[in-house]
XYZ file of N, CA and C in Angstrom:
528
model
N 6.516 2.623 8.253
C 6.033 1.547 7.652
C 4.400 1.497 7.748
N 4.001 2.306 8.668
C 2.385 2.593 8.238
C 2.281 4.164 9.167
N 1.161 4.828 9.080
C 0.517 6.330 9.373
C -0.688 5.933 10.136
N -0.792 6.813 11.179
C -2.258 6.676 11.840
C -2.783 7.991 11.617
N -3.712 7.633 10.999
C -4.534 8.936 11.302
C -5.642 8.521 11.916
N -6.335 9.660 13.017
C -7.470 9.515 13.514
C -8.556 10.464 13.526
N -9.840 10.608 13.683
C -10.500 11.547 13.659
C -11.796 11.666 14.540
N -11.619 12.817 15.551
C -12.726 12.369 16.335
C -14.108 12.801 15.799
N -15.489 11.732 15.971
C -16.988 11.679 15.964
C -17.350 11.931 16.635
N -18.774 12.285 16.718
C -19.712 12.146 18.016
C -19.894 10.614 18.701
N -19.561 9.891 17.645
C -19.695 8.284 18.082
C -18.417 7.912 19.086
N -17.063 8.456 18.887
C -16.102 8.109 19.070
C -14.786 8.722 18.349
N -14.132 8.015 17.741
C -13.326 8.082 16.798
C -12.994 7.494 15.669
N -12.463 7.682 14.635
C -11.900 6.678 13.446
C -10.643 6.475 13.396
N -10.331 5.000 13.430
C -8.375 4.989 13.387
C -8.529 4.480 12.314
N -7.181 4.954 11.539
C -7.127 4.847 9.800
C -5.233 4.345 9.817
N -5.097 3.423 9.223
C -3.485 2.837 9.256
C -3.316 3.047 8.013
N -2.278 3.275 7.191
C -1.661 3.433 6.230
C -0.888 2.324 5.935
N -1.104 1.161 5.481
C -0.416 0.003 5.521
C 0.393 -0.223 4.251
N 1.753 0.269 4.006
C 2.549 0.335 2.832
C 3.818 -0.744 2.443
N 4.417 -0.636 3.840
C 5.741 -1.170 3.692
C 6.928 -0.622 3.359
N 7.840 -1.168 1.843
C 8.804 0.011 1.467
C 7.897 0.463 0.231
N 6.694 0.323 0.248
C 5.987 0.767 -1.235
C 5.664 2.508 -0.849
N 5.704 2.796 0.647
C 5.558 4.019 1.106
C 6.666 5.145 1.004
N 7.870 4.059 0.682
C 9.481 5.101 0.938
C 10.018 4.730 -0.616
N 9.420 4.560 -1.580
C 9.882 4.160 -2.905
C 10.878 5.016 -3.217
N 10.256 6.631 -3.131
C 11.036 7.509 -4.251
C 12.291 7.829 -3.096
N 12.390 7.264 -1.938
C 13.564 7.388 -1.022
C 14.666 6.298 -0.822
N 15.819 6.068 -1.592
C 16.568 5.301 -1.761
C 17.478 5.027 -0.535
N 17.742 6.377 0.252
C 18.213 5.953 1.485
C 17.576 4.972 2.786
N 15.948 4.791 2.406
C 15.146 4.485 3.319
C 14.851 3.051 2.757
N 15.195 2.868 1.466
C 14.794 1.772 1.163
C 15.996 0.862 1.377
N 17.331 1.093 0.784
C 18.693 0.651 1.316
C 19.093 0.424 2.787
N 18.210 1.011 3.805
C 18.424 1.203 4.759
C 18.582 -0.199 5.598
N 17.605 -0.920 5.405
C 17.131 -1.815 5.652
C 16.390 -2.300 7.171
N 15.791 -0.639 7.392
C 14.817 -0.577 8.755
C 13.260 -1.131 8.387
N 13.086 -0.877 7.285
C 11.840 -1.683 6.801
C 11.820 -2.978 6.218
N 11.694 -3.957 6.763
C 11.934 -5.136 6.401
C 11.308 -6.288 7.054
N 11.140 -7.463 6.372
C 10.054 -8.535 6.743
C 10.276 -8.525 8.269
N 11.298 -8.541 8.963
C 11.037 -8.794 10.442
C 10.582 -7.265 11.430
N 11.062 -6.567 10.650
C 10.326 -5.352 11.737
C 9.098 -4.891 11.071
N 8.766 -5.379 10.044
C 7.159 -5.377 9.871
C 6.313 -6.722 10.780
N 6.869 -7.506 10.874
C 6.022 -8.649 11.451
C 5.737 -8.175 12.525
N 7.042 -7.284 13.025
C 6.908 -6.891 14.839
C 5.754 -5.878 14.824
N 5.720 -4.986 13.821
C 5.010 -4.154 13.813
C 3.652 -3.793 13.933
N 3.256 -5.132 12.907
C 1.951 -5.514 12.717
C 1.423 -6.723 13.637
N 2.433 -7.028 14.408
C 1.901 -8.160 15.502
C 1.416 -7.116 16.455
N 2.366 -6.123 16.893
C 1.809 -5.456 17.763
C 0.628 -4.507 17.656
N 0.091 -3.976 16.285
C -1.087 -3.350 15.635
C -2.218 -4.089 16.096
N -1.929 -5.648 15.800
C -3.116 -6.343 16.140
C -3.384 -7.010 17.555
N -2.097 -6.913 18.514
C -2.455 -7.076 19.544
C -3.048 -5.968 20.323
N -2.856 -4.696 20.068
C -3.254 -3.558 20.292
C -4.925 -3.468 20.099
N -5.140 -3.250 18.847
C -6.573 -3.591 18.324
C -7.157 -4.569 19.003
N -6.742 -5.492 19.156
C -7.711 -6.706 19.637
C -7.721 -6.464 21.171
N -6.990 -5.997 21.957
C -6.712 -6.231 23.310
C -7.719 -5.009 23.768
N -7.746 -3.996 22.844
C -8.567 -2.512 23.021
C -10.305 -3.041 22.643
N -10.474 -4.065 21.971
C -11.660 -4.209 21.414
C -12.007 -3.141 20.176
N -10.827 -2.562 19.430
C -11.316 -1.713 18.417
C -10.759 -1.823 16.715
N -11.828 -1.609 16.202
C -12.012 -1.923 14.907
C -11.202 -0.543 13.875
N -10.437 -0.741 13.025
C -9.466 0.463 12.238
C -9.917 0.346 11.055
N -9.793 1.078 10.322
C -9.399 1.242 8.695
C -8.246 0.968 8.306
N -7.647 -0.035 7.876
C -6.488 -0.639 7.554
C -6.502 -0.250 5.473
N -5.404 1.163 5.609
C -5.831 1.313 3.916
C -4.232 0.404 3.497
N -4.337 -0.401 2.721
C -3.003 -1.006 2.205
C -2.964 -0.675 0.895
N -1.808 -0.387 0.520
C -1.010 -0.683 -0.898
C -1.410 -2.052 -1.733
N -2.195 -1.776 -2.640
C -2.459 -3.105 -3.488
C -1.618 -4.132 -3.443
N -0.188 -3.484 -3.870
C 1.470 -4.345 -4.228
C 1.328 -5.078 -2.637
N 1.497 -4.182 -1.707
C 1.939 -4.511 -0.773
C 1.163 -5.741 -0.116
N -0.236 -6.079 -0.057
C -0.990 -7.065 0.487
C -1.421 -7.835 -0.686
N -0.876 -7.758 -1.802
C -1.461 -8.649 -2.448
C -0.139 -10.217 -3.012
N 1.046 -9.415 -2.551
C 2.184 -10.212 -2.610
C 3.093 -10.505 -3.698
N 4.103 -10.858 -3.274
C 5.085 -11.061 -4.635
C 4.782 -11.448 -5.946
N 4.424 -12.956 -5.331
C 3.561 -13.789 -6.989
C 2.745 -12.765 -7.734
N 1.624 -12.032 -6.832
C 0.500 -11.781 -7.246
C 1.330 -10.292 -8.140
N 1.860 -9.984 -7.876
C 2.774 -8.675 -8.671
C 3.741 -9.074 -9.565
N 4.033 -9.989 -9.961
C 5.408 -10.590 -10.648
C 4.043 -10.994 -11.463
N 3.079 -11.427 -12.269
C 2.378 -11.726 -12.931
C 1.947 -10.328 -13.629
N 2.042 -9.772 -13.272
C 1.375 -7.982 -13.773
C 2.853 -7.125 -14.046
N 4.498 -7.543 -13.991
C 5.305 -6.970 -14.372
C 5.256 -5.632 -15.470
N 4.884 -6.480 -16.814
C 4.691 -5.473 -17.832
C 3.617 -4.101 -17.334
N 3.056 -4.858 -16.631
C 2.103 -3.474 -16.502
C 2.581 -2.217 -15.084
N 3.461 -3.081 -14.429
C 4.440 -2.594 -13.719
C 5.674 -1.646 -14.593
N 6.192 -2.405 -15.214
C 6.968 -1.280 -16.212
C 6.464 -0.421 -17.022
N 5.472 -0.301 -17.608
C 4.756 0.466 -18.066
C 4.348 1.881 -17.129
N 3.948 1.393 -15.705
C 3.805 2.306 -14.967
C 5.491 3.212 -15.074
N 6.404 2.626 -14.811
C 7.476 3.051 -14.390
C 8.099 3.944 -15.542
N 7.442 3.478 -16.709
C 8.179 4.338 -17.691
C 7.355 5.510 -17.945
N 6.183 5.706 -16.897
C 5.324 6.968 -16.551
C 5.781 7.837 -15.324
N 6.438 6.866 -14.677
C 7.073 7.642 -13.404
C 8.129 6.990 -13.098
N 9.252 7.659 -13.821
C 10.495 6.728 -13.677
C 11.382 6.593 -12.264
N 11.167 8.322 -11.318
C 11.593 8.463 -10.251
C 10.937 7.694 -9.162
N 9.496 7.401 -9.290
C 8.953 6.541 -8.089
C 9.279 4.795 -8.241
N 9.309 4.097 -9.640
C 10.022 3.273 -9.724
C 10.994 2.609 -9.799
N 12.144 3.635 -9.550
C 13.739 3.240 -9.900
C 14.275 2.263 -8.831
N 13.604 2.166 -7.595
C 13.890 1.388 -6.837
C 13.015 0.107 -6.517
N 11.777 0.267 -7.021
C 10.808 -1.358 -7.000
C 11.183 -1.697 -7.769
N 11.434 -1.516 -9.531
C 11.423 -2.580 -10.159
C 12.810 -3.757 -10.182
N 13.956 -3.103 -9.891
C 15.107 -3.913 -9.936
C 14.775 -4.888 -8.498
N 14.659 -4.475 -7.613
C 14.185 -5.106 -6.638
C 13.299 -6.076 -6.731
N 12.445 -6.135 -6.988
C 11.271 -7.418 -7.722
C 11.971 -8.267 -8.675
N 12.561 -7.165 -9.993
C 13.142 -8.529 -10.510
C 14.162 -8.927 -10.103
N 15.410 -8.491 -9.164
C 16.219 -9.237 -8.596
C 15.943 -10.001 -7.527
N 14.511 -10.370 -7.118
C 13.905 -10.988 -5.865
C 14.669 -10.646 -4.878
N 14.754 -9.233 -4.649
C 14.965 -8.138 -3.298
C 13.831 -7.702 -2.786
N 13.499 -8.827 -2.229
C 11.696 -8.267 -1.902
C 11.201 -8.302 -0.441
N 12.776 -8.222 0.201
C 12.466 -8.218 1.711
C 12.021 -6.758 2.268
N 10.437 -6.755 2.677
C 10.098 -5.111 2.540
C 9.067 -4.778 1.874
N 8.699 -5.574 0.892
C 8.132 -4.939 -0.224
C 6.798 -5.233 -0.003
N 6.192 -6.499 0.594
C 5.287 -7.689 0.548
C 4.407 -7.995 2.060
N 3.498 -7.503 2.358
C 2.773 -7.921 3.421
C 1.290 -8.554 3.223
N 1.093 -9.583 2.794
C -0.432 -10.322 2.087
C -0.619 -11.268 3.525
N 0.256 -11.358 4.311
C 0.114 -12.301 5.659
C -0.655 -11.077 6.459
N 0.122 -9.676 6.470
C -0.632 -8.423 7.371
C -1.904 -8.316 6.786
N -2.085 -8.599 5.824
C -3.588 -8.019 5.399
C -4.611 -9.099 5.819
N -3.872 -10.428 5.544
C -5.025 -11.264 5.569
C -5.680 -11.335 7.141
N -4.539 -11.215 7.657
C -4.513 -11.400 9.536
C -5.643 -10.070 9.468
N -5.537 -8.698 8.962
C -6.218 -7.819 9.860
C -7.591 -7.717 9.083
N -7.402 -8.294 7.816
C -9.022 -8.293 7.012
C -9.662 -9.588 8.219
N -9.181 -11.034 8.014
C -9.902 -12.152 9.130
C -10.467 -11.139 10.465
N -9.710 -10.282 11.032
C -10.094 -9.870 12.204
C -11.230 -8.699 12.352
N -11.620 -8.572 10.974
C -12.841 -7.570 10.465
C -12.881 -6.210 10.584
N -11.466 -6.126 10.261
C -11.088 -4.206 9.863
C -11.681 -4.102 8.615
N -12.074 -2.725 8.464
C -12.217 -2.188 7.399
C -10.713 -2.074 6.518
N -10.925 -2.840 5.038
C -9.476 -2.528 4.217
C -9.923 -1.673 3.218
N -8.916 -0.625 2.832
C -9.121 0.559 2.418
C -8.061 0.773 1.340
N -8.614 1.356 0.405
C -6.994 1.495 -0.728
C -6.161 2.383 -0.600
N -5.074 2.311 -0.907
C -4.056 3.119 -0.518
C -3.029 3.287 -1.774
N -3.837 3.043 -2.967
C -3.337 2.845 -4.320
C -2.491 1.627 -4.450
N -2.227 1.669 -5.732
C -1.796 0.120 -6.334
C -0.269 0.325 -5.779
N 0.395 1.055 -6.029
C 1.771 1.327 -5.520
C 1.988 2.196 -5.058
N 1.471 2.892 -4.400
C 1.857 4.156 -3.637
C 2.096 5.553 -4.284
N 2.024 5.300 -5.498
C 2.148 6.366 -6.457
C 1.014 7.441 -6.188
N 1.621 8.957 -6.300
C 0.901 9.850 -5.980
C -0.359 9.960 -6.744
N -1.795 9.976 -6.392
C -2.989 10.202 -7.258
C -3.209 11.682 -7.241
N -2.346 12.792 -6.732
C -2.694 14.275 -6.779
C -2.682 14.392 -8.437
N -2.731 15.953 -8.558
C -3.422 16.204 -9.761
C -1.959 16.546 -10.799
N -0.874 16.454 -10.052
C 0.181 16.835 -10.802
C 0.729 15.294 -11.558
N 0.007 14.176 -11.455
C 0.890 12.766 -11.479
C -0.216 12.686 -12.786
N 0.642 12.575 -13.722
C -0.290 12.176 -15.207
C -1.638 11.485 -15.102
N -2.629 11.875 -16.131
C -3.883 11.169 -16.087
C -3.453 9.874 -16.859
N -2.270 9.345 -17.826
C -2.015 8.155 -17.703
C -1.628 7.249 -17.055
N -0.450 7.785 -16.105
C -0.068 6.760 -14.698
C -0.843 6.506 -13.805
N -2.391 7.572 -13.747
C -3.398 7.441 -12.778
C -3.887 6.378 -13.481
N -4.326 6.096 -14.436
C -5.001 5.343 -15.213
C -4.433 3.734 -15.145
N -3.125 3.507 -15.526
C -2.162 2.484 -14.914
C -2.018 2.088 -13.595
N -2.343 2.811 -12.895
C -2.078 2.652 -11.670
C -3.742 1.643 -11.142
N -4.754 2.418 -11.697
C -5.983 1.801 -11.769
C -6.347 0.636 -12.413
N -5.644 0.223 -13.200
C -5.515 -0.965 -14.087
C -4.788 -1.549 -13.198
N -4.007 -1.880 -12.886
C -2.925 -2.754 -11.776
C -4.018 -2.864 -10.305
N -4.303 -1.737 -9.530
C -5.211 -2.235 -8.690
C -6.437 -2.899 -9.026
N -7.073 -2.587 -9.985
C -7.804 -4.018 -10.421
C -7.666 -5.379 -10.482
N -6.444 -5.363 -11.371
C -6.344 -6.831 -11.539
C -5.466 -7.573 -10.073
N -4.803 -6.509 -9.115
C -4.226 -6.814 -7.794
C -5.647 -7.325 -6.913
N -6.813 -6.628 -7.031
C -7.884 -6.824 -6.426
C -8.534 -7.840 -6.400
N -8.277 -8.550 -7.775
C -8.770 -9.761 -8.270
C -7.617 -11.013 -7.338
N -6.255 -10.575 -7.277
C -5.901 -11.638 -6.810
C -6.306 -11.725 -4.978
N -6.605 -10.516 -4.734
C -6.868 -10.620 -2.964
C -8.265 -10.947 -2.951
N -9.212 -11.228 -3.667
C -10.494 -11.641 -3.773
C -11.331 -10.586 -3.074
N -10.946 -9.475 -3.165
C -11.941 -8.321 -2.540
C -11.318 -7.112 -2.946
N -12.420 -6.347 -3.322
C -12.504 -4.816 -3.715
C -12.825 -3.343 -2.441
N -11.918 -2.970 -2.291
C -11.920 -1.743 -0.990
C -13.392 -0.678 -1.421
N -13.868 -0.423 -0.597
C -15.062 0.531 -0.629
C -14.675 1.807 -0.435
N -13.636 2.370 0.237
C -12.741 3.184 0.541
C -11.718 3.381 0.074
N -11.203 4.962 0.404
C -9.541 4.938 -0.253
C -9.372 5.998 0.807
N -7.682 6.214 1.047
C -7.096 6.735 1.357
C -5.769 7.198 0.792
N -5.514 8.479 0.109
C -5.162 8.605 -0.844
C -3.415 8.761 -0.500
N -2.786 8.349 -1.322
C -1.015 7.908 -0.751
C -0.775 9.429 -0.637
N -0.061 9.582 0.476
C 0.406 10.989 0.652
C -0.777 11.601 1.162
N -1.754 11.558 1.195
C -3.022 12.534 1.622
C -2.935 13.072 0.311
N -2.464 12.981 -0.793
C -2.666 13.779 -1.831
C -3.659 13.639 -2.624
N -5.106 14.372 -2.691
C -6.125 14.080 -3.180
C -5.771 14.803 -4.620
N -6.431 14.047 -5.490
C -6.556 14.561 -7.042
C -7.166 13.107 -8.036
N -7.341 13.458 -9.014
C -8.035 12.803 -10.006
C -9.379 12.085 -9.739
N -10.186 13.097 -9.141
C -11.237 12.419 -8.518
C -12.330 11.832 -9.565
N -12.195 12.259 -10.925
C -13.107 12.128 -11.774
C -12.653 10.451 -12.711
N -11.639 10.428 -12.413
C -10.983 8.790 -12.507
C -11.465 7.524 -11.601
């Protein structure tokens, strides 16, 4: 669902949430098909997150996968680019593309969660366009397509994040 990272600082701590829905498990067909990560479970989790943050007057860095944040309609406008990405990384997109094309979108999109957390004043960070690894093992071409898709989805969101939490915390391609 999400991953919580925290780091102690002199002034307190930094709370970082990886917000990805099924995008974070795209290469795990058993998880994708199990139905555990779905709209209902995501709604419960994000409701809890919002209540806990608000109740404790905490601000977090919410690192959203762009496709998860922008929603199905925004992503459908960019299916050709998504297909091109899939040709670069077929294993990552084996579950994603058929689900979106067949309308099986339960668990893949969380635009309401993004909007709620952003409206509450949390920092909105980038966690990849599709959660594809940005590690050096990923091809330059795939990373470039991921960046193109992110730029288009940022337009749909009306917001460009100023920070990044690398998907799976695998840092790479910093020159891009």
